[in-house]
Short mmCIF file of C-alpha atoms in Angstrom, two decimals:
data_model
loop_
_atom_site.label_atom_id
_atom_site.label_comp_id
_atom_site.label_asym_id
_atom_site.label_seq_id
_atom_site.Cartn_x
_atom_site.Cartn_y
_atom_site.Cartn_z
CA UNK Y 1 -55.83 -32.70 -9.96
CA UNK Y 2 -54.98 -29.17 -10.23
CA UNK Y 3 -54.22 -28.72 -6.69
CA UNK Y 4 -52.19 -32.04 -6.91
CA UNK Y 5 -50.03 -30.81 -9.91
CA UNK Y 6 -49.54 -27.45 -7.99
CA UNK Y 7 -48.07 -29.36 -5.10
CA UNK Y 8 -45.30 -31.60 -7.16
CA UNK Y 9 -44.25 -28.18 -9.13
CA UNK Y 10 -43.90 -26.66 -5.64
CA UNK Y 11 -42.05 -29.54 -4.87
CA UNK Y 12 -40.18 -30.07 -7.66
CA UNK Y 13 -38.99 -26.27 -7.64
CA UNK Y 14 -38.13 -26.81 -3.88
CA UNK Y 15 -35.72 -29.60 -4.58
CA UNK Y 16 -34.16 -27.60 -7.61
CA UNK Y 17 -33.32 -24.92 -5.69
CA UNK Y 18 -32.11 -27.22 -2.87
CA UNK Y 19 -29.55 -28.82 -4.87
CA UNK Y 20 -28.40 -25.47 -6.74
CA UNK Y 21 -27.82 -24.19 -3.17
CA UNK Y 22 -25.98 -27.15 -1.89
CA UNK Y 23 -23.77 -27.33 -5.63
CA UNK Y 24 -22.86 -23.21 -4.63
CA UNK Y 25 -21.91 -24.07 -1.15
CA UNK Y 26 -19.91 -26.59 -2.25
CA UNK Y 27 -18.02 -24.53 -4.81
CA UNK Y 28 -17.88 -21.36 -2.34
CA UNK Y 29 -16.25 -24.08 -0.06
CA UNK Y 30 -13.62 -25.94 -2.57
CA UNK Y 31 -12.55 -22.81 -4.03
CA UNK Y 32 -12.45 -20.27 -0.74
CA UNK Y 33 -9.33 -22.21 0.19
CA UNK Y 34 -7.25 -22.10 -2.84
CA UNK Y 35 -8.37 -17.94 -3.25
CA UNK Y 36 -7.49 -17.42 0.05
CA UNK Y 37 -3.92 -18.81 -0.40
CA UNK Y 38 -3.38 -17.32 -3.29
CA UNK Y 39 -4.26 -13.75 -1.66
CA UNK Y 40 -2.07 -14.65 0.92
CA UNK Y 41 0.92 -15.62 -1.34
CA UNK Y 42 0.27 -12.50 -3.20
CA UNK Y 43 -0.11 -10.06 -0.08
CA UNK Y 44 3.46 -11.86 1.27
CA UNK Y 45 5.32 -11.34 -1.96
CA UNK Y 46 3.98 -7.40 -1.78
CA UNK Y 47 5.56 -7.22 1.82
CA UNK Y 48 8.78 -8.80 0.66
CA UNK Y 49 8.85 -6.17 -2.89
CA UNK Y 50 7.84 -2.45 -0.37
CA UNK Y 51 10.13 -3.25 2.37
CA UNK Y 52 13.15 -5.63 1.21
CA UNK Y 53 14.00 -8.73 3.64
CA UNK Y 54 17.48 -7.62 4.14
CA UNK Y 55 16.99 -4.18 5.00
CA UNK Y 56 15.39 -5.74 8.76
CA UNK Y 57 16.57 -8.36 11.11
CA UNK Y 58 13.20 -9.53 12.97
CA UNK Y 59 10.31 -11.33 11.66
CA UNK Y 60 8.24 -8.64 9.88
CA UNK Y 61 4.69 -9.84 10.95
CA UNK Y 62 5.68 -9.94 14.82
CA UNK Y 63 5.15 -6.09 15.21
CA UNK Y 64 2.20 -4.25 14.44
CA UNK Y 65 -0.40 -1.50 15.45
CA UNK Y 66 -3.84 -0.08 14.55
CA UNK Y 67 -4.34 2.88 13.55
CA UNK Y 68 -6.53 4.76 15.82
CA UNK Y 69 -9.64 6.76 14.99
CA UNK Y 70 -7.84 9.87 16.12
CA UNK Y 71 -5.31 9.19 13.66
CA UNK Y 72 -6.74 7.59 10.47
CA UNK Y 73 -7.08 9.99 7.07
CA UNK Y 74 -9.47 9.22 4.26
CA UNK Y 75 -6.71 7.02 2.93
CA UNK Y 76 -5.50 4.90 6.21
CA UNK Y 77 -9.17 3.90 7.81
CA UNK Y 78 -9.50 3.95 11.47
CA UNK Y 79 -8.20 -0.16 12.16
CA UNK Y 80 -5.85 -0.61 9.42
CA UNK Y 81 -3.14 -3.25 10.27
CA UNK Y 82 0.59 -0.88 9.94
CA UNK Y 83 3.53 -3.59 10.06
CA UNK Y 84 6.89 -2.39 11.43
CA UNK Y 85 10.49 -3.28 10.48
CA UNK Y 86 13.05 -3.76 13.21
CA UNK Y 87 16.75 -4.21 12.76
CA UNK Y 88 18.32 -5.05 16.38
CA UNK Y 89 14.94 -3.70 18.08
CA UNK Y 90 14.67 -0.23 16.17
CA UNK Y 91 12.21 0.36 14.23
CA UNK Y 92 13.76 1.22 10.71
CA UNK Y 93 10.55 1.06 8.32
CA UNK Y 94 6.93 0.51 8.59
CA UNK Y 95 4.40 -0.42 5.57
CA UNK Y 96 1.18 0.92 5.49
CA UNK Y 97 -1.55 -0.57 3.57
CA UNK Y 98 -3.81 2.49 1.69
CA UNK Y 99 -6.96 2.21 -0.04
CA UNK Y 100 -7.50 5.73 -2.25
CA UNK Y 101 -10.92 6.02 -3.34
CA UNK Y 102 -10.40 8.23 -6.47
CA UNK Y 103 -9.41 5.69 -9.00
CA UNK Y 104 -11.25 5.35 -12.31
CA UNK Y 105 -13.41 2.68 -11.62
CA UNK Y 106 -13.42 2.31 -7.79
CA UNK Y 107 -10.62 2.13 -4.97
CA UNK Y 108 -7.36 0.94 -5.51
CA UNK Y 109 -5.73 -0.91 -2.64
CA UNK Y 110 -1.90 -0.20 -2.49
CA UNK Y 111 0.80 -0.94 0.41
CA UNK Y 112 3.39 1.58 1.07
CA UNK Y 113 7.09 1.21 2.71
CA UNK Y 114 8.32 3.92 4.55
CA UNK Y 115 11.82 3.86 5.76
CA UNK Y 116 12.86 5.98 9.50
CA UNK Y 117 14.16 9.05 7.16
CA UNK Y 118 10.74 9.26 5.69
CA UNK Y 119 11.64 7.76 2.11
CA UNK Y 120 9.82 5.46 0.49
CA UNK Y 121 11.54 1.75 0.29
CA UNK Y 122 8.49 0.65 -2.38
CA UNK Y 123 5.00 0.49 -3.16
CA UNK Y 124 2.67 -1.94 -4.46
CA UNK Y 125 -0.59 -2.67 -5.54
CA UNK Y 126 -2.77 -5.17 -3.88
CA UNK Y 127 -6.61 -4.84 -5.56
CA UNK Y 128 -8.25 -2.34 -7.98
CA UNK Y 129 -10.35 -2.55 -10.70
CA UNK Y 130 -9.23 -0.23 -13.34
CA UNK Y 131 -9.05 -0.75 -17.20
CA UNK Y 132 -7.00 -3.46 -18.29
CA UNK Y 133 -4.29 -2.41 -21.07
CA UNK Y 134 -5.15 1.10 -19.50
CA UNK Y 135 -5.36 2.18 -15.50
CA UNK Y 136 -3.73 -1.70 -15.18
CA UNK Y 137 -0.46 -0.35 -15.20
CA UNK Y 138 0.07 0.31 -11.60
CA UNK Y 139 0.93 -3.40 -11.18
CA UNK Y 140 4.08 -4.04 -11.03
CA UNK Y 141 4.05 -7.26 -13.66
CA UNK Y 142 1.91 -4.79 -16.44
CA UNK Y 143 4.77 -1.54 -15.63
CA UNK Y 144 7.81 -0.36 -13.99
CA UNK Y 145 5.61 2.56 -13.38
CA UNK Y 146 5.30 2.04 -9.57
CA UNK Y 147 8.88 1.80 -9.26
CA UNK Y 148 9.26 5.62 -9.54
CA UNK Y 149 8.28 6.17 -6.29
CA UNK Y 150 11.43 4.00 -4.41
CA UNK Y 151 13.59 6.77 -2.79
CA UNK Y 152 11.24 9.60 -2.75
CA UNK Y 153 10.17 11.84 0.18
CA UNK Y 154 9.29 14.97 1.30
CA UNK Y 155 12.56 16.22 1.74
CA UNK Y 156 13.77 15.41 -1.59
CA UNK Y 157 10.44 15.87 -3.97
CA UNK Y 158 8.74 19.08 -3.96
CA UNK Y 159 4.68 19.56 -3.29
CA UNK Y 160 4.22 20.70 -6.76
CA UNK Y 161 6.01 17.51 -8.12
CA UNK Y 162 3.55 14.95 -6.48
CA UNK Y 163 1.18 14.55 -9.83
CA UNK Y 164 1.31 13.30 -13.01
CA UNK Y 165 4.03 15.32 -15.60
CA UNK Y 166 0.46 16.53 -17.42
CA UNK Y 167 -0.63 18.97 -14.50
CA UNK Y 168 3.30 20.12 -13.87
CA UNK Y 169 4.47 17.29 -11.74
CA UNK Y 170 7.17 14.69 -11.76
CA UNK Y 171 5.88 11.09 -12.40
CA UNK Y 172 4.24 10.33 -16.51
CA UNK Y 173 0.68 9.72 -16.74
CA UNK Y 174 -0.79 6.79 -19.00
CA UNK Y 175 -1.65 7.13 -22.21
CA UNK Y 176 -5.60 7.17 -22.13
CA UNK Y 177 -5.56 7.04 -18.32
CA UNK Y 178 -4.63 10.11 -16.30
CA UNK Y 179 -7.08 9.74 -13.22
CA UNK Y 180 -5.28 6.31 -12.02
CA UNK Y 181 -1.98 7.78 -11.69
CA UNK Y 182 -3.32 10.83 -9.99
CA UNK Y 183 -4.88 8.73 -7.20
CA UNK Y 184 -2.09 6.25 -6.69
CA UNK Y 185 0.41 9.51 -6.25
CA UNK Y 186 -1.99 11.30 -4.27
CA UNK Y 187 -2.71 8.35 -2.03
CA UNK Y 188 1.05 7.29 -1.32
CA UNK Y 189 2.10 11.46 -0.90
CA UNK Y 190 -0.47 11.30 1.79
CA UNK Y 191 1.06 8.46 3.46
CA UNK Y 192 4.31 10.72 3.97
CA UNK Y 193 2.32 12.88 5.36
CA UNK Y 194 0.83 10.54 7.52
CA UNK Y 195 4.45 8.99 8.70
CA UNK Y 196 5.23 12.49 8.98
CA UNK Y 197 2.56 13.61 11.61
CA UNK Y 198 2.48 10.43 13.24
CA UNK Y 199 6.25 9.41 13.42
CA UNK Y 200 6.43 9.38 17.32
CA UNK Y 201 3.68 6.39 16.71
CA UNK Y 202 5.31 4.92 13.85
CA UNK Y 203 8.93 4.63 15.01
CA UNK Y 204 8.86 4.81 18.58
CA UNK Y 205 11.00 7.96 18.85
CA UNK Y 206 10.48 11.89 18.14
CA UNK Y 207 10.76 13.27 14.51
CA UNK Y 208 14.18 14.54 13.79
CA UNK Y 209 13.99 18.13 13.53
CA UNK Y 210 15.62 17.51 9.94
CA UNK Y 211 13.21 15.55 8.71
CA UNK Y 212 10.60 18.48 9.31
CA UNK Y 213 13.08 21.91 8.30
CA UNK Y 214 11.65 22.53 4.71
CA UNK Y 215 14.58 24.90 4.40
CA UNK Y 216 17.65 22.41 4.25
CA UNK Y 217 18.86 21.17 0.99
CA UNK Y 218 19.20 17.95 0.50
CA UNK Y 219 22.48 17.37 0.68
CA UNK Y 220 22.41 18.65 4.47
CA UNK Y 221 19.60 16.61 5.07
CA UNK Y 222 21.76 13.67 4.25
CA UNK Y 223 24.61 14.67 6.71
CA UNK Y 224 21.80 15.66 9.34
CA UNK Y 225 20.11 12.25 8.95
CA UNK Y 226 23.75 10.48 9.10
CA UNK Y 227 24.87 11.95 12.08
CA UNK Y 228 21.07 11.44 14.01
CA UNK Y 229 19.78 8.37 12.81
CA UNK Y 230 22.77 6.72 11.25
CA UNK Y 231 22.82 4.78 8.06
CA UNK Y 232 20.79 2.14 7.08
CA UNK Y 233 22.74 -1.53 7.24
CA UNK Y 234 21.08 -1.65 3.33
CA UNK Y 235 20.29 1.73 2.20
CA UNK Y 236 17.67 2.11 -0.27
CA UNK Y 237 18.85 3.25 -3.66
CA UNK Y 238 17.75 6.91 -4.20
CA UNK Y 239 16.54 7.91 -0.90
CA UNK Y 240 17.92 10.83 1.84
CA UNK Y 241 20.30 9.22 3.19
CA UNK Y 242 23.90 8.87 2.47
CA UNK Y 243 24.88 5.38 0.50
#
């Protein structure tokens, strides 16, 4: 009797766990869809916000590259996807999608927009997992915060100003959040660097020398830029070049 009743719990727990695995499959299944969609609809709407549809010509997701193993930083992995913008077959931005890892509570996934003068046309983020009400204000529908970076570069924001206002920089920290600031800042400076080393891969054509002669003001870097690259058909409000 014993060795029956044994058998039918065996059983029994068999068929439990049968059906709780087939109910999770089916769940995993009816919901990966709708997720997945969403993620997409989100990811597009990121694209459209860092590089603006009327700053290019040609279907955004035609052109794109990896980033090589020679070339990838602790912020662009080795494999990472790089989109390029193309106005009558010139490249004239590229986004780059970032993951820092020094956020408060884990990575923070962010795509930047880099224009061919090395400004940035917008950032955004796509995933993190910092505190709600606090590090949750690097998205765009919680803050304007992330706007601050549109127009920047290396030409026209010094080293020193690439932190938080708290440690002597240019952008505001959070009230009750510092750290999340700090990596999203440090995470899209290094992508200027990035453009910046790797612009012959980016763009297709050497670095003007303006773009890399620290000594120039800005306003000469403006009439340099002009007069090498020409303007942008829809210049981004607040970066190098002239409007």
């Amino acid at each position: 009797m014993m060795a029956r009743s044994v058998i039918q719990h065996g059983v029994a727990l068999a068929v439990f766990a049968a059906i709780c695995a087939f109910v999770l499959a089916f769940t995993q299944a009816k919901t990966a869809e709708p997720i997945a969609q969403a993620k997409a609809k989100a990811r597009a709407q990121a694209l459209a916000e860092v590089m603006p549809p009327d700053y290019y010509l040609d279907p955004i997701l035609d052109e794109s590259f990896e980033v090589s193993s020679a070339t990838g930083t602790r912020f662009i992995a080795p494999g990472t996807k790089i989109l390029r913008a193309l106005s009558n077959g010139m490249v004239v931005g590229v986004i780059i999608p970032i993951r820092t890892p020094e956020g408060y509570s884990g990575d923070i996934e962010l795509l930047v927009g880099v224009d061919n003068t090395l400004a940035i046309t917008g950032v955004r983020v796509l995933a993190h997992k910092e505190t709600p009400g606090l590090g949750d204000k690097i998205q765009r529908n919680k803050s304007p915060w992330i706007d601050g970076f549109l127009g920047k570069s290396l030409s026209n924001t010094q080293v020193n100003a690439w932190t938080v206002k708290k440690d002597g920089g240019s952008f505001d920290q959070f009230t009750g959040a510092t750290i999340t600031p700090r990596a999203v800042i440090r995470g899209v400076y290094s992508t200027l660097i990035y453009a910046q080393d790797n612009y012959q891969i980016l763009f297709g054509s050497p670095l003007p020398d303006v773009l890399s002669d620290i000594t120039l003001t800005e306003d000469s870097i403006r009439e340099k830029l002009i007069s090498q690259l020409g303007a942008p058909t829809n210049p981004i409000k607040g970066a190098t070049y002239a409007e």
